[in-house]
């Protein structure tokens, strides 16, 4: 049995209007290809959850996919604001819930554990408690100071990009690890996109790198270069020029529409997108090998 399918089919099967969608990844392995496919398929009224929305949610909000965002930090990393999401929030066109980083991860951990909520230590972010009624204080049943509690987050679908996976969904990822594992275990459905599809023996050769197991994955999609303009450690670099360019593009509705028309609606899939970037950009994003030392797991 195989869970291999196209990204187009996976989105059609598992992402529905009104769903809570969690596109995971932190700094790298951000699933832009899946975000673009959701835009192409015209999904509406989505609740977009993500610890760090990044450009992927700016683009999805611009395309009219979202009715709400749930987040802990929002910005164009290293550049400035997410102009489109911020503008929609300020105009009252987009609902929102804000948490601390640890609050978002705690919500996912509660969801993954099947708990209704989890406690956390008090923080200095007391203004969040005032603006978000989901953040509550309860007495410590053992007599200590009050604790903060946040409700479980169980996305309808989590989308996770990885470096390699087998056809059943056992997946390796390495480099900067974000909330991929927590989001996947908390979600009702999981779409996995991968730079490479490898034999199960490759996954089994390094079990400690298997962050996502097959039993929680619903669809496996071979989508090389799926995280551009972010990066996939060991495969291609971050496109810093695009993050700067998006800051200018997002200044006007006309330039945003032109971008979406050309780079999302104007290409049929990620392969066509990658080729459209051009040979010079592809060469610029190449990385040289920097292999780790091998790990000896031994044999009996």
mmCIF file of C-alpha atoms in Angstrom:
data_model
loop_
_atom_site.group_PDB
_atom_site.id
_atom_site.type_symbol
_atom_site.label_atom_id
_atom_site.label_comp_id
_atom_site.label_asym_id
_atom_site.label_seq_id
_atom_site.Cartn_x
_atom_site.Cartn_y
_atom_site.Cartn_z
ATOM 1 C CA UNK A 1 0.000 0.000 0.000
ATOM 2 C CA UNK A 2 1.228 3.511 -0.809
ATOM 3 C CA UNK A 3 0.080 6.959 0.251
ATOM 4 C CA UNK A 4 1.819 8.604 -2.697
ATOM 5 C CA UNK A 5 -0.352 11.109 -4.531
ATOM 6 C CA UNK A 6 -0.031 14.463 -6.235
ATOM 7 C CA UNK A 7 -0.151 17.636 -4.190
ATOM 8 C CA UNK A 8 -3.127 18.748 -6.275
ATOM 9 C CA UNK A 9 -5.038 15.608 -5.328
ATOM 10 C CA UNK A 10 -4.010 15.763 -1.673
ATOM 11 C CA UNK A 11 -5.314 19.321 -1.325
ATOM 12 C CA UNK A 12 -8.521 18.381 -3.144
ATOM 13 C CA UNK A 13 -9.040 15.399 -0.819
ATOM 14 C CA UNK A 14 -8.081 16.840 2.551
ATOM 15 C CA UNK A 15 -8.389 20.659 2.573
ATOM 16 C CA UNK A 16 -11.967 21.895 2.698
ATOM 17 C CA UNK A 17 -13.472 25.368 2.978
ATOM 18 C CA UNK A 18 -13.605 26.473 6.615
ATOM 19 C CA UNK A 19 -10.892 24.078 7.797
ATOM 20 C CA UNK A 20 -8.267 24.893 10.392
ATOM 21 C CA UNK A 21 -5.037 24.554 8.389
ATOM 22 C CA UNK A 22 -1.616 24.411 10.022
ATOM 23 C CA UNK A 23 1.268 24.898 7.564
ATOM 24 C CA UNK A 24 4.211 23.930 9.778
ATOM 25 C CA UNK A 25 7.916 24.738 9.620
ATOM 26 C CA UNK A 26 10.183 27.312 11.200
ATOM 27 C CA UNK A 27 12.582 29.386 9.080
ATOM 28 C CA UNK A 28 13.032 26.487 6.674
ATOM 29 C CA UNK A 29 10.881 23.678 5.304
ATOM 30 C CA UNK A 30 7.935 26.084 5.027
ATOM 31 C CA UNK A 31 5.386 24.406 2.687
ATOM 32 C CA UNK A 32 4.910 27.211 0.149
ATOM 33 C CA UNK A 33 3.984 24.787 -2.636
ATOM 34 C CA UNK A 34 1.003 23.546 -0.641
ATOM 35 C CA UNK A 35 -0.041 27.105 0.155
ATOM 36 C CA UNK A 36 0.025 27.949 -3.546
ATOM 37 C CA UNK A 37 -1.998 24.855 -4.407
ATOM 38 C CA UNK A 38 -4.632 25.817 -1.828
ATOM 39 C CA UNK A 39 -4.820 29.249 -3.475
ATOM 40 C CA UNK A 40 -5.140 27.697 -6.946
ATOM 41 C CA UNK A 41 -8.001 25.513 -5.768
ATOM 42 C CA UNK A 42 -9.828 28.531 -4.390
ATOM 43 C CA UNK A 43 -10.291 27.459 -0.784
ATOM 44 C CA UNK A 44 -12.219 29.969 1.331
ATOM 45 C CA UNK A 45 -12.906 30.778 4.995
ATOM 46 C CA UNK A 46 -9.851 28.917 6.254
ATOM 47 C CA UNK A 47 -8.548 29.382 9.777
ATOM 48 C CA UNK A 48 -4.800 29.651 9.246
ATOM 49 C CA UNK A 49 -2.803 28.601 12.302
ATOM 50 C CA UNK A 50 0.969 28.917 12.500
ATOM 51 C CA UNK A 51 3.466 30.030 15.128
ATOM 52 C CA UNK A 52 5.176 32.326 12.602
ATOM 53 C CA UNK A 53 2.855 33.142 9.675
ATOM 54 C CA UNK A 54 5.668 34.261 7.329
ATOM 55 C CA UNK A 55 4.975 35.118 3.687
ATOM 56 C CA UNK A 56 2.959 31.972 3.066
ATOM 57 C CA UNK A 57 -0.010 33.323 5.020
ATOM 58 C CA UNK A 58 0.419 36.844 3.648
ATOM 59 C CA UNK A 59 -0.093 35.338 0.193
ATOM 60 C CA UNK A 60 -3.021 33.153 1.249
ATOM 61 C CA UNK A 61 -4.778 36.080 2.940
ATOM 62 C CA UNK A 62 -4.144 38.199 -0.175
ATOM 63 C CA UNK A 63 -5.793 35.489 -2.282
ATOM 64 C CA UNK A 64 -8.930 35.555 -0.124
ATOM 65 C CA UNK A 65 -8.455 32.108 1.432
ATOM 66 C CA UNK A 66 -8.692 33.059 5.109
ATOM 67 C CA UNK A 67 -11.248 34.279 7.609
ATOM 68 C CA UNK A 68 -8.996 34.022 10.680
ATOM 69 C CA UNK A 69 -5.347 33.680 11.720
ATOM 70 C CA UNK A 70 -4.039 32.054 14.908
ATOM 71 C CA UNK A 71 -0.413 32.953 15.562
ATOM 72 C CA UNK A 72 2.318 33.887 18.003
ATOM 73 C CA UNK A 73 4.667 36.031 15.906
ATOM 74 C CA UNK A 74 3.832 37.650 12.604
ATOM 75 C CA UNK A 75 6.248 39.276 10.214
ATOM 76 C CA UNK A 76 8.398 39.130 7.110
ATOM 77 C CA UNK A 77 11.456 37.673 8.890
ATOM 78 C CA UNK A 78 14.442 39.949 8.793
ATOM 79 C CA UNK A 79 12.528 42.553 6.768
ATOM 80 C CA UNK A 80 9.453 43.937 8.517
ATOM 81 C CA UNK A 81 5.715 43.550 8.760
ATOM 82 C CA UNK A 82 3.389 41.238 6.882
ATOM 83 C CA UNK A 83 1.645 44.121 5.194
ATOM 84 C CA UNK A 84 -1.370 42.216 3.889
ATOM 85 C CA UNK A 85 -2.261 40.340 7.067
ATOM 86 C CA UNK A 86 -1.654 43.426 9.193
ATOM 87 C CA UNK A 87 -3.837 45.585 6.954
ATOM 88 C CA UNK A 88 -6.645 43.019 7.020
ATOM 89 C CA UNK A 89 -6.466 42.864 10.823
ATOM 90 C CA UNK A 90 -6.494 46.633 11.193
ATOM 91 C CA UNK A 91 -9.504 46.925 8.869
ATOM 92 C CA UNK A 92 -11.418 44.259 10.761
ATOM 93 C CA UNK A 93 -11.504 41.997 7.696
ATOM 94 C CA UNK A 94 -9.700 39.142 9.420
ATOM 95 C CA UNK A 95 -10.350 37.496 12.785
ATOM 96 C CA UNK A 96 -7.341 36.673 14.962
ATOM 97 C CA UNK A 97 -6.013 34.991 18.082
ATOM 98 C CA UNK A 98 -2.531 35.766 19.377
ATOM 99 C CA UNK A 99 -0.400 33.695 21.757
ATOM 100 C CA UNK A 100 3.207 33.589 22.859
ATOM 101 C CA UNK A 101 5.434 31.150 20.973
ATOM 102 C CA UNK A 102 5.317 28.768 23.903
ATOM 103 C CA UNK A 103 1.555 29.219 24.125
ATOM 104 C CA UNK A 104 1.110 28.080 20.518
ATOM 105 C CA UNK A 105 3.362 25.063 20.992
ATOM 106 C CA UNK A 106 1.580 24.206 24.244
ATOM 107 C CA UNK A 107 -1.747 24.271 22.396
ATOM 108 C CA UNK A 108 -0.389 21.796 19.855
ATOM 109 C CA UNK A 109 1.097 19.594 22.585
ATOM 110 C CA UNK A 110 -2.298 19.447 24.299
ATOM 111 C CA UNK A 111 -3.935 18.545 21.002
ATOM 112 C CA UNK A 112 -1.352 15.863 20.293
ATOM 113 C CA UNK A 113 -1.802 14.379 23.770
ATOM 114 C CA UNK A 114 -5.594 14.297 23.508
ATOM 115 C CA UNK A 115 -5.965 16.733 26.411
ATOM 116 C CA UNK A 116 -8.453 19.616 26.546
ATOM 117 C CA UNK A 117 -5.776 22.077 27.687
ATOM 118 C CA UNK A 118 -2.297 22.290 29.219
ATOM 119 C CA UNK A 119 -0.852 24.581 31.872
ATOM 120 C CA UNK A 120 2.178 26.812 31.508
ATOM 121 C CA UNK A 121 4.065 29.207 33.734
ATOM 122 C CA UNK A 122 2.967 32.797 33.991
ATOM 123 C CA UNK A 123 4.731 35.074 31.531
ATOM 124 C CA UNK A 124 5.288 38.791 31.210
ATOM 125 C CA UNK A 125 2.812 38.916 28.326
ATOM 126 C CA UNK A 126 -0.166 39.890 30.468
ATOM 127 C CA UNK A 127 -1.622 42.010 27.650
ATOM 128 C CA UNK A 128 -2.212 38.789 25.714
ATOM 129 C CA UNK A 129 -4.447 37.587 28.526
ATOM 130 C CA UNK A 130 -6.483 40.785 28.247
ATOM 131 C CA UNK A 131 -6.923 40.534 24.476
ATOM 132 C CA UNK A 132 -7.372 36.771 24.177
ATOM 133 C CA UNK A 133 -10.083 35.198 26.366
ATOM 134 C CA UNK A 134 -8.796 31.740 25.426
ATOM 135 C CA UNK A 135 -5.821 32.352 27.721
ATOM 136 C CA UNK A 136 -6.953 31.749 31.284
ATOM 137 C CA UNK A 137 -5.531 31.512 34.798
ATOM 138 C CA UNK A 138 -6.465 28.739 37.177
ATOM 139 C CA UNK A 139 -5.341 27.932 40.717
ATOM 140 C CA UNK A 140 -2.524 25.461 41.160
ATOM 141 C CA UNK A 141 -4.304 22.471 42.765
ATOM 142 C CA UNK A 142 -1.148 21.836 44.806
ATOM 143 C CA UNK A 143 -1.162 25.257 46.410
ATOM 144 C CA UNK A 144 1.367 27.176 44.349
ATOM 145 C CA UNK A 145 0.787 30.324 42.316
ATOM 146 C CA UNK A 146 -1.828 30.399 39.567
ATOM 147 C CA UNK A 147 -0.899 28.903 36.208
ATOM 148 C CA UNK A 148 -1.787 29.925 32.681
ATOM 149 C CA UNK A 149 -3.805 27.413 30.650
ATOM 150 C CA UNK A 150 -4.374 27.343 26.900
ATOM 151 C CA UNK A 151 -6.836 25.123 24.998
ATOM 152 C CA UNK A 152 -5.816 22.257 22.756
ATOM 153 C CA UNK A 153 -5.364 22.989 19.074
ATOM 154 C CA UNK A 154 -6.392 20.165 16.724
ATOM 155 C CA UNK A 155 -6.070 21.384 13.128
ATOM 156 C CA UNK A 156 -8.276 19.759 10.522
ATOM 157 C CA UNK A 157 -5.155 19.353 8.422
ATOM 158 C CA UNK A 158 -1.446 19.881 9.033
ATOM 159 C CA UNK A 159 0.906 20.346 6.105
ATOM 160 C CA UNK A 160 4.529 19.415 6.724
ATOM 161 C CA UNK A 161 7.441 19.635 4.295
ATOM 162 C CA UNK A 162 10.386 17.289 4.869
ATOM 163 C CA UNK A 163 13.668 16.436 3.218
ATOM 164 C CA UNK A 164 12.809 12.807 2.531
ATOM 165 C CA UNK A 165 10.049 10.298 3.112
ATOM 166 C CA UNK A 166 9.097 6.813 2.053
ATOM 167 C CA UNK A 167 5.877 6.079 0.166
ATOM 168 C CA UNK A 168 4.013 5.318 3.393
ATOM 169 C CA UNK A 169 4.859 8.612 5.087
ATOM 170 C CA UNK A 170 7.764 7.811 7.389
ATOM 171 C CA UNK A 171 9.758 11.013 7.135
ATOM 172 C CA UNK A 172 13.205 12.384 7.927
ATOM 173 C CA UNK A 173 13.768 16.053 8.599
ATOM 174 C CA UNK A 174 16.791 17.849 9.967
ATOM 175 C CA UNK A 175 18.186 21.329 10.426
ATOM 176 C CA UNK A 176 16.163 23.903 12.356
ATOM 177 C CA UNK A 177 13.181 22.010 13.727
ATOM 178 C CA UNK A 178 10.000 23.917 14.387
ATOM 179 C CA UNK A 179 6.610 22.614 15.443
ATOM 180 C CA UNK A 180 6.257 20.053 12.650
ATOM 181 C CA UNK A 181 6.013 17.021 14.909
ATOM 182 C CA UNK A 182 3.553 18.610 17.331
ATOM 183 C CA UNK A 183 1.342 19.916 14.511
ATOM 184 C CA UNK A 184 1.306 16.556 12.758
ATOM 185 C CA UNK A 185 0.374 14.598 15.884
ATOM 186 C CA UNK A 186 -2.309 17.134 16.841
ATOM 187 C CA UNK A 187 -3.966 17.273 13.407
ATOM 188 C CA UNK A 188 -6.855 15.185 12.155
ATOM 189 C CA UNK A 189 -5.238 14.808 8.712
ATOM 190 C CA UNK A 190 -1.611 15.202 7.602
ATOM 191 C CA UNK A 191 -0.319 16.079 4.147
ATOM 192 C CA UNK A 192 3.396 15.450 3.749
ATOM 193 C CA UNK A 193 5.437 17.026 0.957
ATOM 194 C CA UNK A 194 8.992 15.803 0.438
ATOM 195 C CA UNK A 195 12.097 16.803 -1.478
ATOM 196 C CA UNK A 196 12.796 13.109 -2.090
ATOM 197 C CA UNK A 197 10.861 9.859 -1.949
ATOM 198 C CA UNK A 198 13.243 7.151 -0.772
ATOM 199 C CA UNK A 199 13.101 3.461 -0.022
ATOM 200 C CA UNK A 200 11.933 2.439 3.426
ATOM 201 C CA UNK A 201 15.438 1.085 4.095
ATOM 202 C CA UNK A 202 16.831 4.638 3.924
ATOM 203 C CA UNK A 203 14.410 5.776 6.612
ATOM 204 C CA UNK A 204 15.129 2.719 8.757
ATOM 205 C CA UNK A 205 18.875 3.351 8.482
ATOM 206 C CA UNK A 206 18.537 6.420 10.728
ATOM 207 C CA UNK A 207 15.453 5.978 12.927
ATOM 208 C CA UNK A 208 16.320 8.877 15.233
ATOM 209 C CA UNK A 209 15.753 11.264 12.315
ATOM 210 C CA UNK A 210 12.221 9.963 11.702
ATOM 211 C CA UNK A 211 10.255 12.888 13.111
ATOM 212 C CA UNK A 212 6.979 11.974 11.384
ATOM 213 C CA UNK A 213 5.807 8.330 11.380
ATOM 214 C CA UNK A 214 3.625 6.780 8.700
ATOM 215 C CA UNK A 215 0.698 5.997 10.990
ATOM 216 C CA UNK A 216 -0.307 9.674 11.284
ATOM 217 C CA UNK A 217 0.187 10.597 7.591
ATOM 218 C CA UNK A 218 -2.677 10.621 5.080
ATOM 219 C CA UNK A 219 -0.951 11.757 1.881
ATOM 220 C CA UNK A 220 2.653 11.752 0.671
ATOM 221 C CA UNK A 221 3.562 14.094 -2.179
ATOM 222 C CA UNK A 222 6.872 14.256 -4.022
ATOM 223 C CA UNK A 223 7.362 18.018 -4.384
ATOM 224 C CA UNK A 224 11.002 19.088 -4.846
ATOM 225 C CA UNK A 225 11.712 22.757 -4.075
ATOM 226 C CA UNK A 226 8.386 22.998 -2.212
ATOM 227 C CA UNK A 227 9.688 25.393 0.424
ATOM 228 C CA UNK A 228 11.067 28.165 -1.820
ATOM 229 C CA UNK A 229 11.520 31.066 -1.011
ATOM 230 C CA UNK A 230 12.398 29.519 2.360
ATOM 231 C CA UNK A 231 14.911 26.699 2.250
ATOM 232 C CA UNK A 232 15.374 22.993 2.739
ATOM 233 C CA UNK A 233 18.571 22.222 4.639
ATOM 234 C CA UNK A 234 20.965 20.350 2.371
ATOM 235 C CA UNK A 235 18.912 20.924 -0.808
ATOM 236 C CA UNK A 236 18.741 24.666 -1.564
ATOM 237 C CA UNK A 237 19.311 27.967 0.212
ATOM 238 C CA UNK A 238 16.937 30.646 1.441
ATOM 239 C CA UNK A 239 16.019 33.199 -1.230
ATOM 240 C CA UNK A 240 16.685 36.334 0.792
ATOM 241 C CA UNK A 241 16.164 38.508 -2.288
ATOM 242 C CA UNK A 242 12.568 37.366 -2.547
ATOM 243 C CA UNK A 243 11.799 38.233 1.085
ATOM 244 C CA UNK A 244 13.015 41.766 0.346
ATOM 245 C CA UNK A 245 11.094 41.830 -2.938
ATOM 246 C CA UNK A 246 7.849 40.722 -1.270
ATOM 247 C CA UNK A 247 8.021 43.713 1.041
ATOM 248 C CA UNK A 248 7.745 45.957 -2.034
ATOM 249 C CA UNK A 249 5.242 43.725 -3.868
ATOM 250 C CA UNK A 250 2.906 43.718 -0.882
ATOM 251 C CA UNK A 251 2.716 47.525 -0.803
ATOM 252 C CA UNK A 252 -0.062 47.545 -3.409
ATOM 253 C CA UNK A 253 -3.015 45.332 -4.284
ATOM 254 C CA UNK A 254 -2.171 45.588 -7.978
ATOM 255 C CA UNK A 255 1.366 44.243 -7.573
ATOM 256 C CA UNK A 256 0.138 41.453 -5.277
ATOM 257 C CA UNK A 257 -2.492 40.446 -7.833
ATOM 258 C CA UNK A 258 0.129 40.516 -10.585
ATOM 259 C CA UNK A 259 2.391 38.255 -8.513
ATOM 260 C CA UNK A 260 -0.371 35.744 -7.776
ATOM 261 C CA UNK A 261 -1.501 35.739 -11.409
ATOM 262 C CA UNK A 262 2.018 35.040 -12.646
ATOM 263 C CA UNK A 263 3.548 32.815 -9.966
ATOM 264 C CA UNK A 264 0.569 30.940 -8.519
ATOM 265 C CA UNK A 265 -2.293 30.858 -11.026
ATOM 266 C CA UNK A 266 0.126 31.146 -13.946
ATOM 267 C CA UNK A 267 1.921 27.853 -13.243
ATOM 268 C CA UNK A 268 0.353 24.419 -13.006
ATOM 269 C CA UNK A 269 2.627 22.947 -10.323
ATOM 270 C CA UNK A 270 5.865 23.345 -8.405
ATOM 271 C CA UNK A 271 8.053 21.983 -11.185
ATOM 272 C CA UNK A 272 6.808 24.643 -13.573
ATOM 273 C CA UNK A 273 7.296 27.266 -10.844
ATOM 274 C CA UNK A 274 10.887 26.127 -10.225
ATOM 275 C CA UNK A 275 11.759 26.219 -13.916
ATOM 276 C CA UNK A 276 10.190 29.664 -14.233
ATOM 277 C CA UNK A 277 12.583 30.989 -11.590
ATOM 278 C CA UNK A 278 15.331 30.599 -14.170
ATOM 279 C CA UNK A 279 18.765 29.012 -14.310
ATOM 280 C CA UNK A 280 20.528 31.956 -12.666
ATOM 281 C CA UNK A 281 18.293 31.869 -9.567
ATOM 282 C CA UNK A 282 18.485 28.085 -9.327
ATOM 283 C CA UNK A 283 22.273 28.282 -9.455
ATOM 284 C CA UNK A 284 22.287 31.002 -6.794
ATOM 285 C CA UNK A 285 20.258 28.793 -4.421
ATOM 286 C CA UNK A 286 22.462 25.706 -4.806
ATOM 287 C CA UNK A 287 24.224 24.449 -1.693
ATOM 288 C CA UNK A 288 27.463 22.533 -1.359
ATOM 289 C CA UNK A 289 27.540 19.272 0.538
ATOM 290 C CA UNK A 290 28.348 19.479 4.248
ATOM 291 C CA UNK A 291 27.833 15.926 5.442
ATOM 292 C CA UNK A 292 27.614 15.002 9.096
ATOM 293 C CA UNK A 293 29.754 12.234 10.502
ATOM 294 C CA UNK A 294 28.110 8.802 10.137
ATOM 295 C CA UNK A 295 26.316 7.277 13.093
ATOM 296 C CA UNK A 296 27.085 3.670 13.952
ATOM 297 C CA UNK A 297 23.934 1.949 15.198
ATOM 298 C CA UNK A 298 25.716 -1.382 15.375
ATOM 299 C CA UNK A 299 24.315 -4.873 14.784
ATOM 300 C CA UNK A 300 23.766 -7.951 16.810
#
